[in-house]
Coordinates of C-alpha atoms and ligand atoms in Angstrom, one line a residue:
X60 CA -101.5 -61.0 -110.0
X61 CA -100.4 -58.5 -112.7
X62 CA -99.9 -59.7 -116.2
X63 CA -96.8 -58.6 -118.1
X64 CA -98.0 -56.6 -121.1
X65 CA -96.3 -58.3 -124.0
X66 CA -97.8 -57.8 -127.5
X67 CA -99.2 -61.1 -128.9
X68 CA -96.6 -61.2 -131.6
X69 CA -93.6 -60.4 -129.3
X70 CA -91.6 -63.5 -129.0
X71 CA -87.8 -64.2 -129.1
X72 CA -85.5 -67.0 -130.0
X73 CA -83.2 -66.1 -127.1
X74 CA -84.4 -65.1 -123.6
X75 CA -82.4 -64.3 -120.5
X76 CA -84.1 -64.4 -117.1
X77 CA -82.6 -62.9 -114.0
X78 CA -84.0 -61.5 -110.8
X79 CA -82.9 -57.9 -111.7
X80 CA -83.1 -56.2 -115.0
X81 CA -79.9 -54.8 -116.5
X82 CA -81.3 -51.4 -115.8
X83 CA -82.5 -49.5 -112.7
X84 CA -85.4 -47.0 -112.7
X85 CA -84.2 -43.7 -111.2
X86 CA -86.2 -40.7 -110.2
X87 CA -84.6 -37.4 -111.0
X88 CA -84.8 -34.4 -108.6
X89 CA -87.4 -32.8 -111.0
X90 CA -89.6 -35.9 -110.4
X91 CA -89.2 -37.4 -113.9
X92 CA -88.0 -41.0 -114.1
X93 CA -85.5 -42.7 -116.4
X94 CA -83.7 -46.0 -116.7
X95 CA -79.9 -46.3 -116.2
X96 CA -77.6 -49.4 -116.4
X97 CA -77.4 -51.1 -113.0
X98 CA -74.1 -52.1 -111.4
X99 CA -73.4 -55.6 -110.2
X100 CA -71.6 -58.8 -111.3
X101 CA -74.4 -60.3 -113.4
X102 CA -75.1 -57.3 -115.5
X103 CA -71.5 -56.6 -116.1
X104 CA -71.1 -60.1 -117.4
X105 CA -74.2 -60.4 -119.5
X106 CA -74.5 -57.1 -121.1
X107 CA -72.1 -57.8 -124.0
X108 CA -73.8 -61.2 -124.6
X109 CA -77.2 -59.6 -125.0
X110 CA -76.1 -56.8 -127.2
X111 CA -74.8 -59.3 -129.7
X112 CA -78.1 -61.3 -130.0
X113 CA -81.7 -60.9 -130.9
X114 CA -83.3 -61.5 -127.6
X115 CA -85.2 -60.3 -124.5
X116 CA -84.2 -59.9 -120.9
X117 CA -86.9 -60.7 -118.3
X118 CA -86.4 -59.4 -114.8
X119 CA -87.6 -57.2 -111.9
X120 CA -87.3 -53.4 -112.3
X121 CA -86.1 -52.9 -108.7
X122 CA -89.2 -51.0 -107.5
X123 CA -92.2 -52.7 -105.9
X124 CA -95.8 -52.5 -107.1
X125 CA -95.0 -51.0 -110.5
X126 CA -96.0 -52.2 -113.9
X127 CA -93.9 -51.3 -116.9
X128 CA -94.4 -52.2 -120.6
X129 CA -91.4 -53.9 -122.4
X130 CA -89.0 -51.4 -123.9
X131 CA -85.7 -51.2 -125.7
X132 CA -82.6 -50.1 -123.7
X133 CA -79.4 -49.7 -125.7
X134 CA -80.1 -52.6 -128.0
X135 CA -81.6 -54.8 -125.3
X136 CA -85.3 -55.7 -125.2
X137 CA -86.3 -55.3 -121.6
X138 CA -89.3 -57.1 -120.2
X139 CA -90.0 -55.9 -116.7
X140 CA -91.7 -58.1 -114.1
X141 CA -93.8 -56.7 -111.3
X142 CA -93.1 -57.7 -107.7
X143 CA -95.4 -56.5 -104.9
X144 CA -93.9 -55.0 -101.7
X145 CA -94.7 -58.2 -99.8
X146 CA -93.1 -60.3 -102.5
X147 CA -89.9 -58.2 -102.4
X148 CA -89.8 -58.8 -98.6
X149 CA -90.5 -62.5 -98.8
X150 CA -89.0 -63.6 -102.1
X151 CA -86.1 -61.2 -102.5
X152 CA -85.0 -59.9 -99.1
X153 CA -86.3 -63.0 -97.3
X154 CA -85.8 -66.4 -99.1
X155 CA -83.2 -65.2 -101.6
X156 CA -81.0 -63.0 -99.4
X157 CA -81.6 -64.3 -95.9
X158 CA -82.1 -68.0 -96.6
X159 CA -80.3 -69.1 -99.8
X160 CA -77.5 -66.5 -99.8
X161 CA -76.1 -67.4 -96.3
X162 CA -76.7 -71.1 -96.8
X163 CA -74.9 -71.2 -100.2
X164 CA -72.0 -69.2 -98.7
X165 CA -71.1 -71.8 -96.1
X166 CA -73.4 -70.4 -93.5
X167 CA -71.0 -67.5 -92.7
X168 CA -74.2 -65.8 -91.4
X169 CA -77.0 -68.0 -90.1
X170 CA -79.7 -68.7 -92.7
X171 CA -83.4 -68.0 -91.7
X172 CA -86.0 -70.5 -92.7
X173 CA -89.6 -69.3 -93.0
X174 CA -92.3 -71.3 -94.7
X175 CA -94.2 -68.2 -96.0
X176 CA -90.9 -66.9 -97.6
X177 CA -90.7 -70.3 -99.4
X178 CA -94.3 -70.1 -100.6
X179 CA -93.7 -66.6 -102.1
X180 CA -90.4 -67.9 -103.7
X181 CA -92.5 -70.6 -105.5
X182 CA -95.1 -68.1 -106.6
X183 CA -92.6 -65.6 -107.9
X184 CA -90.6 -68.3 -109.7
X185 CA -93.8 -69.5 -111.3
X186 CA -94.6 -66.0 -112.6
X187 CA -91.1 -65.6 -114.1
X188 CA -91.5 -69.0 -115.8
X189 CA -95.0 -68.0 -117.1
X190 CA -93.6 -64.8 -118.6
X191 CA -90.6 -66.6 -120.2
X192 CA -93.0 -69.3 -121.6
X193 CA -95.1 -66.5 -123.2
X194 CA -92.4 -64.6 -124.9
X195 CA -90.2 -67.5 -126.1
X196 CA -90.6 -68.4 -129.8
X197 CA -90.9 -72.1 -130.7
X198 CA -87.6 -74.0 -129.8
X199 CA -86.1 -70.9 -128.2
X200 CA -83.1 -71.0 -126.0
X201 CA -83.8 -69.6 -122.5
X202 CA -80.9 -68.8 -120.1
X203 CA -82.0 -68.6 -116.4
X204 CA -79.7 -66.9 -113.9
X205 CA -78.9 -67.4 -110.3
X206 CA -80.2 -68.6 -107.0
X207 CA -83.3 -66.5 -106.9
X208 CA -84.8 -68.5 -109.8
X209 CA -83.9 -72.1 -109.2
X210 CA -87.4 -73.4 -109.7
X211 CA -87.8 -71.8 -113.1
X212 CA -86.1 -74.5 -115.2
X213 CA -88.6 -77.2 -114.1
X214 CA -91.6 -74.9 -114.3
X215 CA -90.6 -73.7 -117.7
X216 CA -90.0 -77.3 -119.0
X217 CA -93.5 -78.3 -117.9
X218 CA -95.0 -75.3 -119.7
X219 CA -92.8 -75.4 -122.8
X220 CA -91.1 -78.8 -123.4
X221 CA -89.8 -77.5 -126.8
X222 CA -87.4 -75.0 -125.2
X223 CA -83.7 -75.5 -124.5
X224 CA -83.1 -74.3 -121.0
X225 CA -79.8 -73.3 -119.5
X226 CA -79.2 -72.3 -115.8
X227 CA -76.2 -70.6 -114.4
X228 CA -75.5 -70.4 -110.7
X229 CA -73.4 -67.3 -110.0
X230 CA -72.8 -68.1 -106.3
X231 CA -71.2 -71.2 -104.8
X232 CA -73.2 -74.5 -104.5
X233 CA -72.6 -75.7 -100.9
X234 CA -71.4 -79.1 -99.8
X235 CA -74.2 -81.6 -99.0
X236 CA -73.7 -81.4 -95.3
X237 CA -74.7 -77.7 -95.4
X238 CA -77.1 -77.9 -98.3
X239 CA -79.1 -80.6 -96.6
X240 CA -80.2 -78.1 -93.9
X241 CA -82.6 -76.6 -96.4
X242 CA -86.2 -77.8 -95.7
X243 CA -86.9 -77.5 -99.4
X244 CA -83.7 -79.1 -100.6
X245 CA -85.4 -81.7 -102.9
X246 CA -87.7 -79.2 -104.6
X247 CA -84.7 -77.0 -105.4
X248 CA -82.8 -79.9 -106.9
X249 CA -85.8 -80.9 -109.0
X250 CA -86.3 -77.3 -110.1
X251 CA -82.7 -77.1 -111.3
X252 CA -82.8 -80.5 -113.0
X253 CA -85.5 -79.1 -115.4
X254 CA -82.6 -77.4 -117.2
X255 CA -80.6 -79.0 -120.0
X256 CA -77.3 -77.5 -118.8
X257 CA -76.6 -76.3 -115.2
X258 CA -73.5 -74.1 -115.1
X259 CA -71.4 -73.4 -111.9
X260 CA -68.4 -71.3 -111.3
X261 CA -66.1 -74.0 -110.0
X262 CA -65.7 -77.7 -110.4
X263 CA -66.2 -78.1 -106.7
X264 CA -69.7 -76.4 -107.0
X265 CA -70.7 -78.8 -109.8
X266 CA -69.5 -81.8 -107.7
X267 CA -71.4 -80.6 -104.7
X268 CA -74.5 -80.3 -106.8
X269 CA -74.1 -83.8 -108.3
X270 CA -73.6 -85.3 -104.9
X271 CA -76.9 -83.6 -103.7
X272 CA -78.6 -85.1 -106.7
X273 CA -77.3 -88.6 -105.8
X274 CA -78.3 -88.2 -102.2
X275 CA -81.7 -86.8 -102.7
X276 CA -82.8 -88.3 -105.9
X277 CA -80.7 -91.4 -106.3
X278 CA -80.0 -90.5 -110.0
X279 CA -76.8 -91.7 -111.7
X280 CA -74.2 -89.0 -112.2
X281 CA -71.3 -89.5 -114.6
X282 CA -69.5 -86.2 -114.5
X283 CA -70.6 -84.0 -116.1
X284 CA -73.8 -85.9 -117.1
X285 CA -76.8 -86.6 -114.9
X286 CA -79.3 -89.2 -116.1
X287 CA -82.8 -88.1 -115.3
X288 CA -85.3 -90.9 -115.8
X289 CA -88.3 -90.0 -118.1
X290 CA -91.2 -91.3 -116.2
X291 CA -93.3 -89.0 -118.3
X292 CA -91.8 -86.8 -121.0
X293 CA -92.1 -83.6 -119.1
X294 CA -92.0 -84.7 -115.4
X295 CA -88.9 -86.8 -115.3
X296 CA -87.4 -84.8 -112.5
X297 CA -90.1 -86.1 -110.1
X298 CA -88.8 -89.6 -110.5
X299 CA -86.8 -91.3 -107.8
X300 CA -83.8 -93.7 -108.1
X301 CA -81.5 -94.6 -111.0
X302 CA -82.7 -95.2 -114.6
X303 CA -83.8 -98.8 -115.0
X304 CA -83.0 -101.1 -117.9
X305 CA -85.1 -100.3 -120.9
X306 CA -86.1 -97.0 -119.4
X307 CA -85.6 -93.7 -121.3
X308 CA -83.8 -90.8 -119.7
X309 CA -83.0 -87.2 -120.4
X310 CA -79.4 -86.1 -119.9
X311 CA -78.5 -82.9 -117.9
X312 CA -75.1 -81.5 -118.0
X313 CA -73.8 -80.0 -114.7
X314 CA -70.3 -78.5 -115.0
X315 CA -68.2 -75.5 -114.3
X316 CA -68.1 -72.5 -116.6
X317 CA -66.0 -69.9 -114.7
X318 CA -67.5 -66.5 -115.5
X319 CA -65.3 -63.6 -116.6
X320 CA -65.2 -59.9 -117.7
X321 CA -64.8 -57.9 -120.9
X322 CA -61.1 -57.7 -120.4
X323 CA -60.4 -55.7 -123.5
X324 CA -62.9 -53.0 -122.5
X325 CA -61.2 -52.6 -119.1
X326 CA -57.8 -52.3 -120.7
X327 CA -59.1 -49.7 -123.2
X328 CA -60.4 -47.6 -120.3
X329 CA -57.1 -48.1 -118.5
X330 CA -55.1 -46.8 -121.5
X331 CA -57.2 -43.6 -121.7
X332 CA -55.1 -40.6 -120.8
X333 CA -57.9 -39.0 -118.7
X334 CA -58.2 -42.1 -116.6
X335 CA -54.5 -42.3 -116.1
X336 CA -54.4 -38.7 -115.1
X337 CA -57.2 -39.4 -112.6
X338 CA -55.2 -42.3 -111.1
X339 CA -52.2 -40.0 -110.5
X340 CA -54.6 -37.4 -109.0
X341 CA -56.0 -40.1 -106.6
X342 CA -52.4 -40.8 -105.4
X343 CA -51.7 -37.2 -104.9
X344 CA -55.0 -36.6 -103.1
X345 CA -54.1 -39.4 -100.7
X346 CA -50.9 -37.7 -99.8
X347 CA -48.6 -39.6 -102.1
X348 CA -48.2 -42.7 -100.0
X349 CA -45.7 -45.3 -101.0
X350 CA -48.3 -48.0 -101.2
X351 CA -52.1 -47.7 -102.0
X352 CA -54.1 -50.8 -101.1
X353 CA -57.6 -51.1 -102.4
X354 CA -60.7 -53.1 -101.6
X355 CA -63.8 -52.9 -103.8
X356 CA -66.9 -54.9 -102.7
X357 CA -70.6 -54.8 -102.3
X358 CA -71.0 -54.3 -98.5
X359 CA -71.6 -58.0 -97.9
X360 CA -70.5 -60.3 -95.1
X361 CA -69.1 -62.8 -97.6
X362 CA -66.5 -60.4 -98.8
X363 CA -64.3 -60.5 -95.7
X364 CA -64.0 -56.7 -95.4
X365 CA -63.8 -57.0 -91.6
X366 CA -60.9 -59.5 -91.8
X367 CA -59.0 -57.1 -94.2
X368 CA -59.5 -54.2 -91.8
X369 CA -58.4 -56.3 -88.9
X370 CA -55.1 -57.2 -90.6
X371 CA -54.4 -53.7 -91.7
X372 CA -55.3 -52.2 -88.3
X373 CA -53.0 -54.7 -86.5
X374 CA -50.1 -53.9 -88.9
X375 CA -50.5 -50.3 -88.0
X376 CA -50.8 -51.1 -84.3
X377 CA -47.7 -53.3 -84.5
X378 CA -45.8 -50.5 -86.1
X379 CA -44.9 -52.7 -89.1
X380 CA -46.4 -50.1 -91.4
X381 CA -47.4 -46.4 -91.0
X382 CA -50.2 -44.3 -92.5
X383 CA -47.7 -42.1 -94.2
X384 CA -46.5 -45.1 -96.2
X385 CA -49.6 -47.3 -96.7
X386 CA -53.1 -46.2 -97.2
X387 CA -56.2 -48.4 -97.6
X388 CA -59.0 -47.3 -99.9
X389 CA -62.1 -49.2 -99.3
X390 CA -65.1 -48.9 -101.7
X391 CA -68.1 -50.6 -100.1
X392 CA -71.0 -50.2 -102.4
X393 CA -74.4 -50.2 -100.7
X394 CA -76.2 -53.5 -100.8
X395 CA -79.4 -55.2 -99.4
X396 CA -79.8 -52.3 -97.0
X397 CA -83.2 -53.5 -95.7
X398 CA -81.9 -56.9 -94.6
X399 CA -81.0 -56.9 -90.8
X400 CA -77.7 -58.7 -91.2
X401 CA -76.5 -56.1 -93.7
X402 CA -77.5 -53.3 -91.4
X403 CA -75.5 -54.8 -88.6
X404 CA -72.6 -55.4 -90.9
X405 CA -72.5 -51.8 -92.0
X406 CA -72.5 -50.6 -88.4
X407 CA -69.7 -53.1 -87.6
X408 CA -67.5 -52.1 -90.6
X409 CA -68.0 -48.4 -90.1
X410 CA -67.2 -48.6 -86.4
X411 CA -64.0 -50.4 -87.2
X412 CA -63.0 -47.9 -89.9
X413 CA -63.7 -45.1 -87.5
X414 CA -61.6 -46.7 -84.7
X415 CA -58.6 -47.4 -87.0
X416 CA -58.8 -43.8 -88.4
X417 CA -59.2 -42.4 -85.0
X418 CA -56.2 -44.3 -83.6
X419 CA -53.8 -43.9 -86.5
X420 CA -54.7 -41.2 -89.0
X421 CA -52.8 -37.9 -88.9
X422 CA -53.9 -34.5 -90.2
X423 CA -52.1 -35.1 -93.5
X424 CA -52.6 -38.9 -93.9
X425 CA -55.7 -40.9 -93.4
X426 CA -55.5 -44.6 -92.7
X427 CA -58.6 -45.8 -94.5
X428 CA -60.3 -43.8 -97.2
X429 CA -63.8 -45.4 -96.9
X430 CA -66.6 -44.9 -99.4
X431 CA -70.1 -46.2 -98.9
X432 CA -71.4 -45.5 -102.4
X433 CA -71.0 -46.7 -105.9
X434 CA -68.7 -45.0 -108.5
X435 CA -68.8 -44.8 -112.3
X436 CA -66.8 -47.4 -114.1
X437 CA -64.1 -44.9 -115.2
X438 CA -63.4 -44.0 -111.5
X439 CA -63.2 -47.7 -110.6
X440 CA -60.6 -48.2 -113.3
X441 CA -58.6 -45.2 -112.1
X442 CA -58.7 -46.7 -108.6
X443 CA -57.5 -50.0 -109.9
X444 CA -54.6 -48.2 -111.8
X445 CA -53.7 -46.3 -108.6
X446 CA -53.7 -49.4 -106.4
X447 CA -50.4 -51.0 -105.7
X448 CA -52.0 -53.8 -103.8
X449 CA -55.5 -55.1 -104.5
X450 CA -57.2 -56.9 -101.5
X451 CA -59.8 -59.6 -102.3
X452 CA -60.3 -61.4 -99.0
X453 CA -63.7 -63.0 -99.5
X454 CA -64.7 -65.7 -97.0
X455 CA -66.7 -67.4 -99.8
X456 CA -67.4 -66.0 -103.3
X457 CA -68.7 -67.6 -106.4
X458 CA -66.1 -66.0 -108.6
X459 CA -65.2 -62.4 -107.7
X460 CA -65.1 -60.2 -110.8
X461 CA -63.2 -57.4 -109.0
X462 CA -60.1 -59.6 -109.0
X463 CA -60.3 -60.1 -112.8
X464 CA -61.1 -56.4 -113.4
X465 CA -57.9 -55.4 -111.5
X466 CA -55.8 -57.7 -113.5
X467 CA -57.4 -56.6 -116.9
X468 CA -56.7 -53.0 -116.0
X469 CA -53.0 -53.5 -115.2
X470 CA -51.6 -53.3 -118.8
X471 CA -48.5 -51.9 -117.1
X472 CA -47.8 -55.4 -115.7
X473 CA -47.6 -53.8 -112.2
X474 CA -49.7 -54.2 -109.0
X475 CA -50.1 -57.2 -106.7
X476 CA -53.3 -59.1 -106.3
X477 CA -53.9 -60.7 -102.9
X478 CA -56.7 -63.2 -103.4
X479 CA -58.7 -65.4 -101.1
X480 CA -58.5 -69.1 -101.9
X481 CA -62.2 -69.1 -101.1
X482 CA -63.1 -67.0 -104.1
X483 CA -63.8 -69.0 -107.3
X484 CA -61.3 -66.8 -109.1
X485 CA -58.5 -68.6 -107.1
X486 CA -59.0 -71.7 -109.3
X487 CA -57.7 -69.7 -112.3
X488 CA -55.6 -66.9 -110.8
X489 CA -53.0 -69.1 -109.2
X490 CA -50.2 -66.5 -109.6
X491 CA -52.0 -64.1 -107.3
X492 CA -50.8 -64.2 -103.7
X493 CA -53.4 -66.7 -102.4
X494 CA -54.4 -66.3 -98.8
X495 CA -56.7 -67.8 -96.2
X496 CA -58.6 -64.7 -94.9
X497 CA -59.4 -66.4 -91.6
X498 CA -55.6 -66.6 -90.9
X499 CA -55.0 -63.0 -89.9
X500 CA -51.3 -63.5 -89.3
X501 CA -51.0 -65.1 -92.7
X502 CA -52.9 -62.2 -94.3
X503 CA -50.7 -59.6 -92.5
X504 CA -47.5 -61.4 -93.8
X505 CA -49.0 -61.5 -97.3
X506 CA -49.7 -57.7 -97.2
X507 CA -46.1 -57.0 -96.1
X508 CA -44.7 -59.3 -98.8
X509 CA -46.9 -57.6 -101.4
X510 CA -45.7 -54.1 -100.3
X511 CA -42.1 -55.2 -100.4
X512 CA -42.3 -57.3 -103.6
X513 CA -39.6 -56.4 -106.1
X514 CA -40.8 -55.0 -109.4
X515 CA -39.6 -58.0 -111.4
X516 CA -41.6 -60.4 -109.3
X517 CA -44.7 -58.2 -109.6
X518 CA -44.4 -58.0 -113.3
X519 CA -43.9 -61.8 -113.7
X520 CA -46.9 -62.5 -111.6
X521 CA -49.1 -59.9 -113.3
X522 CA -48.1 -61.1 -116.8
X523 CA -49.2 -64.6 -115.9
X524 CA -52.5 -63.4 -114.4
X525 CA -53.2 -61.2 -117.4
X526 CA -52.7 -64.1 -119.8
X527 CA -55.4 -66.0 -118.0
X528 CA -57.9 -63.2 -117.8
X529 CA -57.4 -62.0 -121.4
X530 CA -57.7 -65.6 -122.8
X531 CA -60.7 -66.4 -120.7
X532 CA -62.9 -63.4 -121.1
X533 CA -66.7 -63.1 -120.7
X534 CA -67.2 -63.7 -124.4
X535 CA -65.5 -67.1 -124.1
X536 CA -67.6 -67.8 -121.0
X537 CA -71.0 -67.2 -122.7
X538 CA -69.9 -68.7 -126.1
X539 CA -68.8 -71.9 -124.3
X540 CA -72.0 -72.1 -122.1
X541 CA -74.2 -71.5 -125.2
X542 CA -72.3 -74.0 -127.2
X543 CA -72.8 -76.8 -124.6
X544 CA -76.4 -75.7 -124.3
X545 CA -77.0 -75.9 -128.0
X546 CA -75.4 -79.4 -128.2
X547 CA -77.6 -80.6 -125.4
X548 CA -80.8 -79.8 -127.3
X549 CA -83.1 -82.7 -126.8
X550 CA -80.4 -85.1 -125.5
X551 CA -82.0 -88.4 -124.6
X552 CA -80.9 -92.0 -124.0
X553 CA -82.3 -95.4 -123.2
X554 CA -80.7 -97.8 -120.7
X555 CA -79.5 -101.0 -122.3
Ligands
GDG29 C1 -72.0 -62.3 -107.9 C2 -71.2 -63.3 -107.1 C3 -69.7 -63.5 -109.1 C4 -69.0 -52.9 -107.4 N1 -69.0 -51.7 -106.8 C5 -69.1 -50.8 -107.9 C6 -69.1 -51.6 -109.1 N2 -69.0 -52.8 -108.7 C7 -69.0 -53.9 -109.7 C8 -67.6 -54.5 -109.7 C9 -67.9 -55.9 -110.3 C10 -69.3 -56.2 -109.7 O1 -69.8 -55.0 -109.3 C11 -69.2 -57.1 -108.5 O2 -69.0 -58.4 -108.9 P1 -68.4 -59.5 -107.9 O3 -68.1 -60.7 -108.8 O4 -67.1 -58.9 -107.3 O5 -69.4 -59.8 -106.8 P2 -71.1 -59.9 -106.6 O6 -71.7 -58.7 -106.8 O7 -71.2 -60.6 -105.3 O8 -71.5 -60.9 -107.8 C12 -69.8 -63.3 -107.6 C13 -70.6 -62.6 -109.8 O9 -71.9 -62.6 -109.3 C14 -70.7 -62.9 -111.3 O10 -71.0 -64.2 -111.5 O11 -68.4 -63.3 -109.5 O12 -69.1 -64.3 -106.9 O13 -71.3 -63.1 -105.7 O14 -68.0 -55.9 -111.7 O15 -66.8 -53.8 -110.6 N3 -69.1 -51.0 -110.3 C15 -69.2 -49.7 -110.4 N4 -69.2 -48.9 -109.3 C16 -69.1 -49.4 -108.0 O16 -69.1 -48.7 -107.0 N5 -69.2 -49.1 -111.6

């Protein structure tokens, strides 16, 4: 097992751990390599937090079998972890993306359970915990992120009881009836309970977690506090049943901290004349349709891309809209391309796009402008500005930052957000047009209503949405999480 090369003296008072680093290693055509910021929800959310603090970010470089020394990237100290090709298969593609991801997203796709994937998950989590333990200064704050690393909090507490440990779950936490399928359900709960604060996107996720704790461990939960009996100072999470009279306990906070975006940064970009010109250009290039609808997602089965295409295709087939008037732009950024389910999904989506375009596009007007690649952020903002209707039709989504980015961009108070009630963002963005993506007729009606919505109604809704997104930005999210984490430092109690 490769050691991370960290100088003896290198230790930090604030450490973030996530599966992926905030940077990707890219090989240029001339064979030289460099690091560039990686896209994705987590990075987008945490970058500003890290830049404002003295700390390090521990994560995988994205390429198997390679060791890299820690380095500075744009003000962030980056500590790369090594994963072997087999670990990438078992831990990342396997247990994380083919067991936990589908299980935590309401089994939209069937989860696969393999014991050797689990074993690698334990080993890799241990290695992340070892590295964090080595580079954290005494009493440091460590913030662990996401479902790939749920065992790290307990492992880290055993190694370094002096640390304050936070965990944030970016994806949903499923209801107990679904969660209980997991053969390693108790180990995961124990792993998470090693944290002082466990953050979720929605209240429902925090409640699902507390219920799993009650069912599997018998601990008392008094929202948002969970009492973990201290059988032995560092191993309390192994205990079973409620705290007994006279017994000491550690308190763990499990509550919702809805994640957000750097709203001001999106608005600044949107106000840039070059980006506005680009938005106009996009409309022109699409043949000046009356309505541009937009979808932006990782190509993932949780995002409901197929449901959206079905609704749009049926509206064209019914003759209720035409390609001259309404165009759909779909950005589907490549994701998890080595996992079977994702390969099938791509085939299925691209077949549908091809059929709809084949049936309805004309020489001058395409039906769906489909893009299976990522774009620079400037281009994304231009797309948001150009889009009259934004379609977020996730079947299940922790939060969905795209919905918030669209709102932050629309400083002109225009544009309609159609938002799935199964995305965490629906808890906050109540003035969006909330839809059930499984109800195709309902989705079709919502699309028609969005297209026909008078300007005054669009503006009123957008103004209300903007207030929410601007008030609750990513800075507030991290400040609030870290405030609660700081207050939780060493929280203990004794049962009377
Ligand atoms: C997970 C949870 C939760 C996408 N394509 C491009 C691009 N993106 C950016 C978007 C957005 C981010 O990636 C995607 O974030 P989401 O929240 O929509 O979804 P996940 O990737 O599934 O994120 C999710 C999130 O974590 C945070 O907690 O909200 O529920 O599943 O920022 O703009 N960015 C650029 N080019 C692209 O082509 N530049």
